[in-house]
């Protein structure tokens, strides 16, 4: 059983930065697709960034150039560096793993079989 734990959320002003972490208990991300999702109140969960087992990253258009996904397989930790934050980035952020593939197909949440509990990010104007 894979357990994921996010940390690093908080409240910042627009233009600020945060770095989210997602620690895996017992399993490395060497062989899986891993992603960050977010969900704002009243909205559907949306994919933000994903990274393949080999390290290829993909971003949703609204965060491209501002967010960077990375991972440390030895530390079993996934990261999301968020710069130039905007109020519309306010949401609960989740890390997720699709352990059925080393590639990443898309941001469809149903593909992901392990989820963390989330960490809140709030950006004020």
Short mmCIF file of N, CA and C in Angstrom, two decimals:
data_model
loop_
_atom_site.label_atom_id
_atom_site.label_comp_id
_atom_site.label_asym_id
_atom_site.label_seq_id
_atom_site.Cartn_x
_atom_site.Cartn_y
_atom_site.Cartn_z
N UNK A 1 0.85 -1.19 0.00
CA UNK A 1 0.00 0.00 0.00
C UNK A 1 0.88 1.24 0.00
N UNK A 2 0.63 2.13 -0.93
CA UNK A 2 1.38 3.37 -1.01
C UNK A 2 0.65 4.45 -0.22
N UNK A 3 1.38 5.12 0.63
CA UNK A 3 0.81 6.26 1.36
C UNK A 3 1.57 7.51 0.98
N UNK A 4 0.82 8.57 0.68
CA UNK A 4 1.40 9.82 0.25
C UNK A 4 1.03 10.92 1.24
N UNK A 5 1.98 11.79 1.54
CA UNK A 5 1.73 12.86 2.49
C UNK A 5 2.28 14.17 1.94
N UNK A 6 1.37 15.11 1.68
CA UNK A 6 1.78 16.42 1.17
C UNK A 6 2.10 17.37 2.30
N UNK A 7 2.96 18.33 2.00
CA UNK A 7 3.28 19.39 2.95
C UNK A 7 3.75 20.60 2.17
N UNK A 8 3.85 21.73 2.87
CA UNK A 8 4.39 22.93 2.25
C UNK A 8 3.37 23.97 1.85
N UNK A 9 2.08 23.66 2.02
CA UNK A 9 1.07 24.65 1.69
C UNK A 9 1.08 25.81 2.67
N UNK A 10 0.31 26.84 2.35
CA UNK A 10 0.24 27.99 3.23
C UNK A 10 -0.45 29.15 2.55
N UNK A 11 -0.34 30.32 3.18
CA UNK A 11 -0.94 31.54 2.65
C UNK A 11 0.15 32.50 2.21
N UNK A 12 0.03 32.98 0.99
CA UNK A 12 1.01 33.93 0.46
C UNK A 12 0.29 35.02 -0.31
N UNK A 13 0.99 36.11 -0.55
CA UNK A 13 0.45 37.17 -1.39
C UNK A 13 0.74 36.87 -2.85
N UNK A 14 -0.05 37.45 -3.71
CA UNK A 14 0.17 37.28 -5.15
C UNK A 14 1.60 37.68 -5.50
N UNK A 15 2.20 36.86 -6.37
CA UNK A 15 3.59 37.07 -6.75
C UNK A 15 4.57 36.28 -5.91
N UNK A 16 4.09 35.70 -4.84
CA UNK A 16 4.95 34.93 -3.95
C UNK A 16 5.19 33.52 -4.45
N UNK A 17 5.92 32.75 -3.63
CA UNK A 17 6.30 31.39 -4.00
C UNK A 17 6.02 30.43 -2.85
N UNK A 18 5.78 29.19 -3.21
CA UNK A 18 5.67 28.09 -2.26
C UNK A 18 6.27 26.85 -2.90
N UNK A 19 6.77 25.96 -2.06
CA UNK A 19 7.26 24.68 -2.55
C UNK A 19 6.52 23.58 -1.84
N UNK A 20 5.76 22.80 -2.57
CA UNK A 20 5.04 21.68 -2.02
C UNK A 20 5.89 20.42 -2.11
N UNK A 21 5.73 19.55 -1.12
CA UNK A 21 6.41 18.26 -1.11
C UNK A 21 5.38 17.15 -0.93
N UNK A 22 5.70 16.01 -1.48
CA UNK A 22 4.85 14.83 -1.34
C UNK A 22 5.76 13.66 -1.04
N UNK A 23 5.68 13.17 0.19
CA UNK A 23 6.54 12.07 0.62
C UNK A 23 5.79 10.76 0.49
N UNK A 24 6.48 9.77 -0.07
CA UNK A 24 5.91 8.44 -0.22
C UNK A 24 6.46 7.53 0.88
N UNK A 25 5.59 6.75 1.46
CA UNK A 25 6.03 5.83 2.50
C UNK A 25 6.32 4.48 1.88
N UNK A 26 7.58 4.14 1.81
CA UNK A 26 7.95 2.79 1.42
C UNK A 26 8.17 2.56 -0.06
N UNK A 27 7.69 3.47 -0.91
CA UNK A 27 7.81 3.24 -2.34
C UNK A 27 8.44 4.44 -3.01
N UNK A 28 9.36 4.15 -3.92
CA UNK A 28 9.98 5.22 -4.69
C UNK A 28 9.12 5.52 -5.92
N UNK A 29 9.38 6.65 -6.54
CA UNK A 29 8.64 7.03 -7.74
C UNK A 29 9.38 6.61 -9.01
N UNK A 30 10.39 5.75 -8.87
CA UNK A 30 11.23 5.37 -10.01
C UNK A 30 10.44 4.88 -11.21
N UNK A 31 9.39 4.13 -10.94
CA UNK A 31 8.74 3.40 -12.03
C UNK A 31 7.36 3.92 -12.39
N UNK A 32 6.92 5.01 -11.79
CA UNK A 32 5.52 5.43 -11.94
C UNK A 32 5.37 6.82 -12.50
N UNK A 33 4.18 7.06 -12.98
CA UNK A 33 3.74 8.41 -13.30
C UNK A 33 3.26 9.07 -12.00
N UNK A 34 3.73 10.27 -11.73
CA UNK A 34 3.31 10.98 -10.53
C UNK A 34 2.88 12.39 -10.92
N UNK A 35 1.88 12.90 -10.23
CA UNK A 35 1.27 14.16 -10.64
C UNK A 35 0.83 14.99 -9.45
N UNK A 36 0.63 16.26 -9.73
CA UNK A 36 -0.02 17.18 -8.80
C UNK A 36 -1.36 17.61 -9.39
N UNK A 37 -2.38 17.55 -8.55
CA UNK A 37 -3.71 18.03 -8.89
C UNK A 37 -4.08 19.14 -7.91
N UNK A 38 -5.12 19.89 -8.24
CA UNK A 38 -5.66 20.86 -7.30
C UNK A 38 -7.17 20.93 -7.46
N UNK A 39 -7.80 21.34 -6.38
CA UNK A 39 -9.25 21.47 -6.39
C UNK A 39 -9.65 22.68 -5.57
N UNK A 40 -10.30 23.62 -6.24
CA UNK A 40 -10.83 24.80 -5.57
C UNK A 40 -12.27 24.54 -5.18
N UNK A 41 -12.78 25.25 -4.18
CA UNK A 41 -14.17 25.04 -3.75
C UNK A 41 -15.14 25.22 -4.91
N UNK A 42 -16.02 24.23 -5.06
CA UNK A 42 -17.03 24.30 -6.10
C UNK A 42 -16.55 23.97 -7.49
N UNK A 43 -15.30 23.57 -7.61
CA UNK A 43 -14.74 23.25 -8.93
C UNK A 43 -14.27 21.81 -8.96
N UNK A 44 -14.11 21.30 -10.17
CA UNK A 44 -13.61 19.94 -10.33
C UNK A 44 -12.11 19.89 -10.08
N UNK A 45 -11.66 18.71 -9.73
CA UNK A 45 -10.22 18.52 -9.54
C UNK A 45 -9.54 18.60 -10.90
N UNK A 46 -8.45 19.34 -10.97
CA UNK A 46 -7.75 19.51 -12.23
C UNK A 46 -6.28 19.16 -12.08
N UNK A 47 -5.72 18.59 -13.13
CA UNK A 47 -4.30 18.27 -13.14
C UNK A 47 -3.49 19.53 -13.35
N UNK A 48 -2.40 19.63 -12.61
CA UNK A 48 -1.53 20.80 -12.66
C UNK A 48 -0.22 20.47 -13.36
N UNK A 49 0.42 19.39 -12.92
CA UNK A 49 1.71 18.99 -13.49
C UNK A 49 1.88 17.50 -13.29
N UNK A 50 2.56 16.86 -14.22
CA UNK A 50 2.84 15.43 -14.11
C UNK A 50 4.25 15.17 -14.57
N UNK A 51 4.83 14.07 -14.09
CA UNK A 51 6.20 13.73 -14.44
C UNK A 51 6.28 12.22 -14.61
N UNK A 52 6.90 11.79 -15.69
CA UNK A 52 7.02 10.36 -15.96
C UNK A 52 8.14 9.76 -15.12
N UNK A 53 8.23 8.45 -15.17
CA UNK A 53 9.29 7.75 -14.44
C UNK A 53 10.68 8.24 -14.88
N UNK A 54 10.80 8.59 -16.15
CA UNK A 54 12.09 9.04 -16.69
C UNK A 54 12.32 10.53 -16.49
N UNK A 55 11.31 11.23 -15.96
CA UNK A 55 11.51 12.63 -15.64
C UNK A 55 10.97 13.64 -16.63
N UNK A 56 10.17 13.21 -17.57
CA UNK A 56 9.56 14.15 -18.51
C UNK A 56 8.35 14.81 -17.86
N UNK A 57 8.36 16.14 -17.86
CA UNK A 57 7.31 16.90 -17.18
C UNK A 57 6.34 17.51 -18.18
N UNK A 58 5.08 17.60 -17.75
CA UNK A 58 4.03 18.24 -18.52
C UNK A 58 3.22 19.11 -17.59
N UNK A 59 2.79 20.28 -18.08
CA UNK A 59 2.05 21.23 -17.26
C UNK A 59 0.75 21.64 -17.92
N UNK A 60 -0.23 21.94 -17.10
CA UNK A 60 -1.41 22.53 -17.65
C UNK A 60 -1.09 23.97 -18.04
N UNK A 61 -1.81 24.49 -19.02
CA UNK A 61 -1.45 25.78 -19.62
C UNK A 61 -1.39 26.92 -18.60
N UNK A 62 -2.28 26.90 -17.63
CA UNK A 62 -2.38 28.04 -16.71
C UNK A 62 -1.19 28.16 -15.76
N UNK A 63 -0.37 27.12 -15.64
CA UNK A 63 0.77 27.19 -14.72
C UNK A 63 2.11 27.09 -15.43
N UNK A 64 2.07 26.88 -16.72
CA UNK A 64 3.31 26.72 -17.49
C UNK A 64 4.18 27.97 -17.36
N UNK A 65 5.45 27.76 -17.06
CA UNK A 65 6.36 28.88 -16.87
C UNK A 65 6.40 29.40 -15.46
N UNK A 66 5.47 28.99 -14.61
CA UNK A 66 5.43 29.44 -13.22
C UNK A 66 5.67 28.30 -12.24
N UNK A 67 5.23 27.11 -12.58
CA UNK A 67 5.36 25.94 -11.68
C UNK A 67 6.40 24.98 -12.26
N UNK A 68 7.08 24.29 -11.36
CA UNK A 68 8.05 23.27 -11.77
C UNK A 68 7.86 22.02 -10.93
N UNK A 69 7.64 20.90 -11.59
CA UNK A 69 7.51 19.62 -10.91
C UNK A 69 8.86 18.92 -10.96
N UNK A 70 9.21 18.26 -9.87
CA UNK A 70 10.46 17.49 -9.83
C UNK A 70 10.30 16.37 -8.81
N UNK A 71 11.26 15.48 -8.79
CA UNK A 71 11.20 14.39 -7.82
C UNK A 71 12.60 13.95 -7.45
N UNK A 72 12.70 13.40 -6.26
CA UNK A 72 13.94 12.81 -5.78
C UNK A 72 13.62 11.36 -5.46
N UNK A 73 14.02 10.47 -6.35
CA UNK A 73 13.66 9.06 -6.16
C UNK A 73 14.30 8.46 -4.91
N UNK A 74 15.50 8.90 -4.59
CA UNK A 74 16.17 8.37 -3.40
C UNK A 74 15.44 8.78 -2.12
N UNK A 75 14.94 10.02 -2.12
CA UNK A 75 14.21 10.51 -0.95
C UNK A 75 12.73 10.16 -1.02
N UNK A 76 12.31 9.55 -2.12
CA UNK A 76 10.91 9.15 -2.30
C UNK A 76 9.98 10.36 -2.13
N UNK A 77 10.37 11.46 -2.74
CA UNK A 77 9.64 12.70 -2.57
C UNK A 77 9.41 13.38 -3.91
N UNK A 78 8.19 13.87 -4.10
CA UNK A 78 7.79 14.64 -5.26
C UNK A 78 7.65 16.09 -4.83
N UNK A 79 8.02 17.02 -5.70
CA UNK A 79 7.97 18.43 -5.37
C UNK A 79 7.17 19.22 -6.41
N UNK A 80 6.65 20.36 -5.97
CA UNK A 80 6.05 21.31 -6.88
C UNK A 80 6.49 22.70 -6.44
N UNK A 81 7.39 23.30 -7.20
CA UNK A 81 7.82 24.66 -6.95
C UNK A 81 6.85 25.59 -7.65
N UNK A 82 6.24 26.48 -6.88
CA UNK A 82 5.23 27.38 -7.43
C UNK A 82 5.71 28.81 -7.26
N UNK A 83 5.95 29.47 -8.36
CA UNK A 83 6.40 30.86 -8.37
C UNK A 83 5.35 31.75 -9.01
N UNK A 84 5.48 33.05 -8.79
CA UNK A 84 4.54 34.03 -9.37
C UNK A 84 3.10 33.61 -9.13
N UNK A 85 2.80 33.26 -7.91
CA UNK A 85 1.48 32.76 -7.58
C UNK A 85 0.41 33.82 -7.79
N UNK A 86 -0.77 33.35 -8.19
CA UNK A 86 -1.91 34.22 -8.46
C UNK A 86 -3.08 33.80 -7.57
N UNK A 87 -4.01 34.70 -7.31
CA UNK A 87 -5.17 34.32 -6.50
C UNK A 87 -5.92 33.11 -7.06
N UNK A 88 -5.93 32.97 -8.38
CA UNK A 88 -6.64 31.83 -8.98
C UNK A 88 -5.92 30.51 -8.76
N UNK A 89 -4.72 30.54 -8.18
CA UNK A 89 -4.03 29.30 -7.82
C UNK A 89 -4.51 28.76 -6.47
N UNK A 90 -5.34 29.51 -5.78
CA UNK A 90 -5.86 29.08 -4.48
C UNK A 90 -6.66 27.80 -4.63
N UNK A 91 -6.28 26.78 -3.88
CA UNK A 91 -6.91 25.46 -3.97
C UNK A 91 -6.27 24.52 -2.97
N UNK A 92 -6.89 23.36 -2.82
CA UNK A 92 -6.25 22.25 -2.13
C UNK A 92 -5.43 21.50 -3.18
N UNK A 93 -4.18 21.25 -2.87
CA UNK A 93 -3.28 20.58 -3.79
C UNK A 93 -3.03 19.15 -3.33
N UNK A 94 -3.11 18.22 -4.29
CA UNK A 94 -2.94 16.80 -4.01
C UNK A 94 -1.85 16.21 -4.89
N UNK A 95 -1.07 15.30 -4.33
CA UNK A 95 -0.20 14.50 -5.18
C UNK A 95 -0.88 13.16 -5.43
N UNK A 96 -0.55 12.57 -6.56
CA UNK A 96 -1.20 11.32 -6.95
C UNK A 96 -0.23 10.47 -7.76
N UNK A 97 -0.44 9.18 -7.68
CA UNK A 97 0.41 8.22 -8.38
C UNK A 97 -0.44 7.31 -9.23
N UNK A 98 0.00 7.08 -10.46
CA UNK A 98 -0.57 6.04 -11.31
C UNK A 98 0.47 4.93 -11.35
N UNK A 99 0.27 3.91 -10.54
CA UNK A 99 1.26 2.85 -10.44
C UNK A 99 1.13 1.81 -11.55
N UNK A 100 0.22 2.05 -12.50
CA UNK A 100 0.04 1.10 -13.59
C UNK A 100 0.91 1.43 -14.79
N UNK A 101 1.62 2.58 -14.74
CA UNK A 101 2.39 3.00 -15.91
C UNK A 101 3.60 3.82 -15.51
N UNK A 102 4.65 3.72 -16.32
CA UNK A 102 5.83 4.57 -16.12
C UNK A 102 5.69 5.87 -16.93
N UNK A 103 4.81 5.83 -17.91
CA UNK A 103 4.53 7.04 -18.69
C UNK A 103 3.35 7.75 -18.03
N UNK A 104 2.97 8.87 -18.58
CA UNK A 104 1.80 9.58 -18.10
C UNK A 104 0.90 9.85 -19.30
N UNK A 105 -0.33 9.43 -19.22
CA UNK A 105 -1.21 9.58 -20.37
C UNK A 105 -1.91 10.92 -20.41
N UNK A 106 -2.52 11.27 -19.32
CA UNK A 106 -3.25 12.53 -19.26
C UNK A 106 -3.52 12.87 -17.80
N UNK A 107 -4.35 13.89 -17.58
CA UNK A 107 -4.66 14.34 -16.22
C UNK A 107 -6.00 13.81 -15.74
N UNK A 108 -6.45 12.73 -16.31
CA UNK A 108 -7.71 12.17 -15.84
C UNK A 108 -7.56 11.59 -14.45
N UNK A 109 -8.25 12.12 -13.45
CA UNK A 109 -8.06 11.65 -12.07
C UNK A 109 -8.33 10.15 -11.89
N UNK A 110 -9.20 9.58 -12.71
CA UNK A 110 -9.55 8.17 -12.52
C UNK A 110 -8.38 7.24 -12.82
N UNK A 111 -7.37 7.75 -13.51
CA UNK A 111 -6.19 6.91 -13.81
C UNK A 111 -5.32 6.68 -12.57
N UNK A 112 -5.45 7.57 -11.59
CA UNK A 112 -4.52 7.58 -10.47
C UNK A 112 -5.09 6.76 -9.32
N UNK A 113 -4.30 5.82 -8.85
CA UNK A 113 -4.82 4.90 -7.83
C UNK A 113 -4.33 5.19 -6.42
N UNK A 114 -3.43 6.14 -6.26
CA UNK A 114 -3.01 6.54 -4.92
C UNK A 114 -3.03 8.06 -4.82
N UNK A 115 -3.57 8.55 -3.71
CA UNK A 115 -3.72 9.98 -3.49
C UNK A 115 -3.28 10.35 -2.08
N UNK A 116 -2.74 11.54 -1.96
CA UNK A 116 -2.48 12.09 -0.63
C UNK A 116 -3.72 12.80 -0.12
N UNK A 117 -3.61 13.34 1.10
CA UNK A 117 -4.75 14.00 1.74
C UNK A 117 -4.88 15.46 1.32
N UNK A 118 -3.82 16.02 0.77
CA UNK A 118 -3.88 17.39 0.28
C UNK A 118 -3.25 18.39 1.22
N UNK A 119 -2.84 19.51 0.64
CA UNK A 119 -2.32 20.63 1.41
C UNK A 119 -2.90 21.91 0.81
N UNK A 120 -3.35 22.81 1.67
CA UNK A 120 -4.06 24.00 1.21
C UNK A 120 -3.08 25.11 0.80
N UNK A 121 -3.37 25.71 -0.34
CA UNK A 121 -2.61 26.87 -0.82
C UNK A 121 -3.60 28.02 -0.99
N UNK A 122 -3.31 29.13 -0.35
CA UNK A 122 -4.17 30.31 -0.45
C UNK A 122 -3.33 31.51 -0.89
N UNK A 123 -3.77 32.15 -1.95
CA UNK A 123 -3.03 33.29 -2.50
C UNK A 123 -3.94 34.52 -2.47
N UNK A 124 -3.50 35.54 -1.79
CA UNK A 124 -4.29 36.76 -1.66
C UNK A 124 -3.77 37.83 -2.62
N UNK A 125 -4.68 38.69 -3.04
CA UNK A 125 -4.31 39.76 -3.99
C UNK A 125 -3.82 41.00 -3.27
#
